[in-house]
Structures are given as structure tokens and as C-alpha cells.
CSV table of C-alpha atoms in Angstrom, one decimal:
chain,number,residue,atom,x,y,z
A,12,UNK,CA,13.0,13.6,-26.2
A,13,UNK,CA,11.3,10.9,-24.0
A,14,UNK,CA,11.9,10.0,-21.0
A,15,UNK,CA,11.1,7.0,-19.1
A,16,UNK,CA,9.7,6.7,-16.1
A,17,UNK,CA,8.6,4.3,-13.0
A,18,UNK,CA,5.7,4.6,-10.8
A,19,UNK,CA,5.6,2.2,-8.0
A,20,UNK,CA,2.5,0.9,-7.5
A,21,UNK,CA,1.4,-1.9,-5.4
A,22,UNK,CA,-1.3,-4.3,-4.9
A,23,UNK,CA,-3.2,-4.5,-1.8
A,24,UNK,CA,-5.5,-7.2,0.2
A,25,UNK,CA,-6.2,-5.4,3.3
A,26,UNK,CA,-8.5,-7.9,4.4
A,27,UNK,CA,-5.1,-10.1,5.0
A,28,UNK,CA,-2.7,-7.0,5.9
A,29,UNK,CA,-3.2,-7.4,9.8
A,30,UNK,CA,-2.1,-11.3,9.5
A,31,UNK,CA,1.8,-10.0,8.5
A,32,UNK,CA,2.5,-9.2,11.9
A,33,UNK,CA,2.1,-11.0,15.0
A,34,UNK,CA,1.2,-8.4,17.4
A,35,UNK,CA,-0.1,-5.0,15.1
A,36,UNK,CA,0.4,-2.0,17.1
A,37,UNK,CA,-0.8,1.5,16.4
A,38,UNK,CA,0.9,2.2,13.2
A,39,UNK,CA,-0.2,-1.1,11.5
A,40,UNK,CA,-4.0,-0.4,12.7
A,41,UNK,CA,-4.0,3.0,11.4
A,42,UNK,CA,-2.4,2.1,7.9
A,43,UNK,CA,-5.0,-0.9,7.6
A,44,UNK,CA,-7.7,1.8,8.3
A,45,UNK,CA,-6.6,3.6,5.6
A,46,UNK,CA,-6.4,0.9,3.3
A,47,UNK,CA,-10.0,-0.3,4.0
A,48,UNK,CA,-11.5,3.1,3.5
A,49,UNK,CA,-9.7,3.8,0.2
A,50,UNK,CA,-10.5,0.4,-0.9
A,51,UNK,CA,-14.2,0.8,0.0
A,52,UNK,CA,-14.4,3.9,-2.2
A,53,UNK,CA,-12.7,2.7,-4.7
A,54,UNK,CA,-14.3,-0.7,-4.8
A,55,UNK,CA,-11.5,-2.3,-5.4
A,56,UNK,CA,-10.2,-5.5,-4.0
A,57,UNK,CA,-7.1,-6.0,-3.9
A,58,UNK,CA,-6.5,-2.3,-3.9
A,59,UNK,CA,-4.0,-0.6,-6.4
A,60,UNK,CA,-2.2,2.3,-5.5
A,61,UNK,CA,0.6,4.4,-6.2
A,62,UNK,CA,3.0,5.2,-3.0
A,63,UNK,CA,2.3,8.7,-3.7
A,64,UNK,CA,-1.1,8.7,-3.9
A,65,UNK,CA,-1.5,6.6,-0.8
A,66,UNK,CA,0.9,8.6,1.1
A,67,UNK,CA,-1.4,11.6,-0.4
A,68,UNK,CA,-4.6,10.0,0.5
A,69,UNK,CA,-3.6,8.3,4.1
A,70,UNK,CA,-1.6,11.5,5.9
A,71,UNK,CA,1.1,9.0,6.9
A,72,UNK,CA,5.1,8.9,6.4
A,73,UNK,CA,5.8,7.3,3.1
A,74,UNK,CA,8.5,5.7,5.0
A,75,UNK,CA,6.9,4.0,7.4
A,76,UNK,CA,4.3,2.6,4.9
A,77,UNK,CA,7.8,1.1,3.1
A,78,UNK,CA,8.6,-0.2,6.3
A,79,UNK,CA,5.2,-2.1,7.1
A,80,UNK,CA,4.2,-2.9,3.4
A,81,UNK,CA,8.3,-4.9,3.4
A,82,UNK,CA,7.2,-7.0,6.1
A,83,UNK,CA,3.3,-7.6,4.9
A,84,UNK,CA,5.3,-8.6,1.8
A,85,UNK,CA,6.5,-12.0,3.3
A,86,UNK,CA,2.7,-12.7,3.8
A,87,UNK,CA,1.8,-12.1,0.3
A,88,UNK,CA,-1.3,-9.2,1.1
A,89,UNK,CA,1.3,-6.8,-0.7
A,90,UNK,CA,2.8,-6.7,-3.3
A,91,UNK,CA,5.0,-4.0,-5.2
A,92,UNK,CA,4.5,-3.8,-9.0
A,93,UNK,CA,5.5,-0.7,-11.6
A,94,UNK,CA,4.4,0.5,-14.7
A,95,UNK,CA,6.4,2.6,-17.0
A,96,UNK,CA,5.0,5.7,-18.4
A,97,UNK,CA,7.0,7.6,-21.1
């Protein structure tokens, strides 16, 4: 028996993450860190990453990355895709 499965994954430009708020505090700065280093490594622009693995990678609360990527949504520098694996 199969089962079907979701991974959330989303696509990331963190050169235009910053630009979804209007005054980035701590938390933003630090998650756009984060996104710049793993895109560097990864040489990847946009960046795409699961929510686990970023939450892995980064140290930081899943939920608050859900909180910040929903309002850098609106701007278009994320965006949440899935893929099914079964």
C-alpha cells in the first residue's frame, strides 16, 4: 500500500525578500541571512527549499518563518509550491 504524500517546498528570491516589509526588524534580517547563505551554497537563485530543511538548516522557529514567508508572499519573493511523493 501507497501512500501519498506532500512536501511543502517553496521558492525563494532573497535578493527581493527585504522589500515585503516596510521596516525589517531582527527577525526578518536574520531569516534573509539565512536565505542568502543557503542560496550561495547551493547556487541557486531563486532558492528551493523544503520548510523542514530550511527550518533544519536556519536554527529558526518554523513558525515564524510561516509568519514572515505569508507576508513576503504579497510581494511575490516567495512563493509556496508542493510536490507529491508516493
Amino acid at each position: 500500500m501507497k501512500f501519498q504524500t506532500s512536501i511543502e517546498t517553496w521558492a525563494i528570491q532573497p535578493h527581493r525578500f527585504l522589500q515585503a516589509f516596510s521596516q525589517p526588524g531582527n527577525q526578518e534580517h536574520q531569516l534573509w541571512s539565512e536565505l542568502c547563505r543557503i542560496s550561495l551554497e547551493r547556487k541557486q537563485d531563486p532558492l528551493k527549499i523544503s520548510m523542514e530543511e530550511l527550518v533544519s538548516l536556519s536554527q529558526l522557529d518554523e513558525g515564524q518563518i510561516r509568519e514572515l514567508f505569508s507576508m513576503a508572499v504579497r510581494n511575490g519573493s516567495v512563493e509556496k509550491h508542493s510536490s507529491d511523493n508516493g
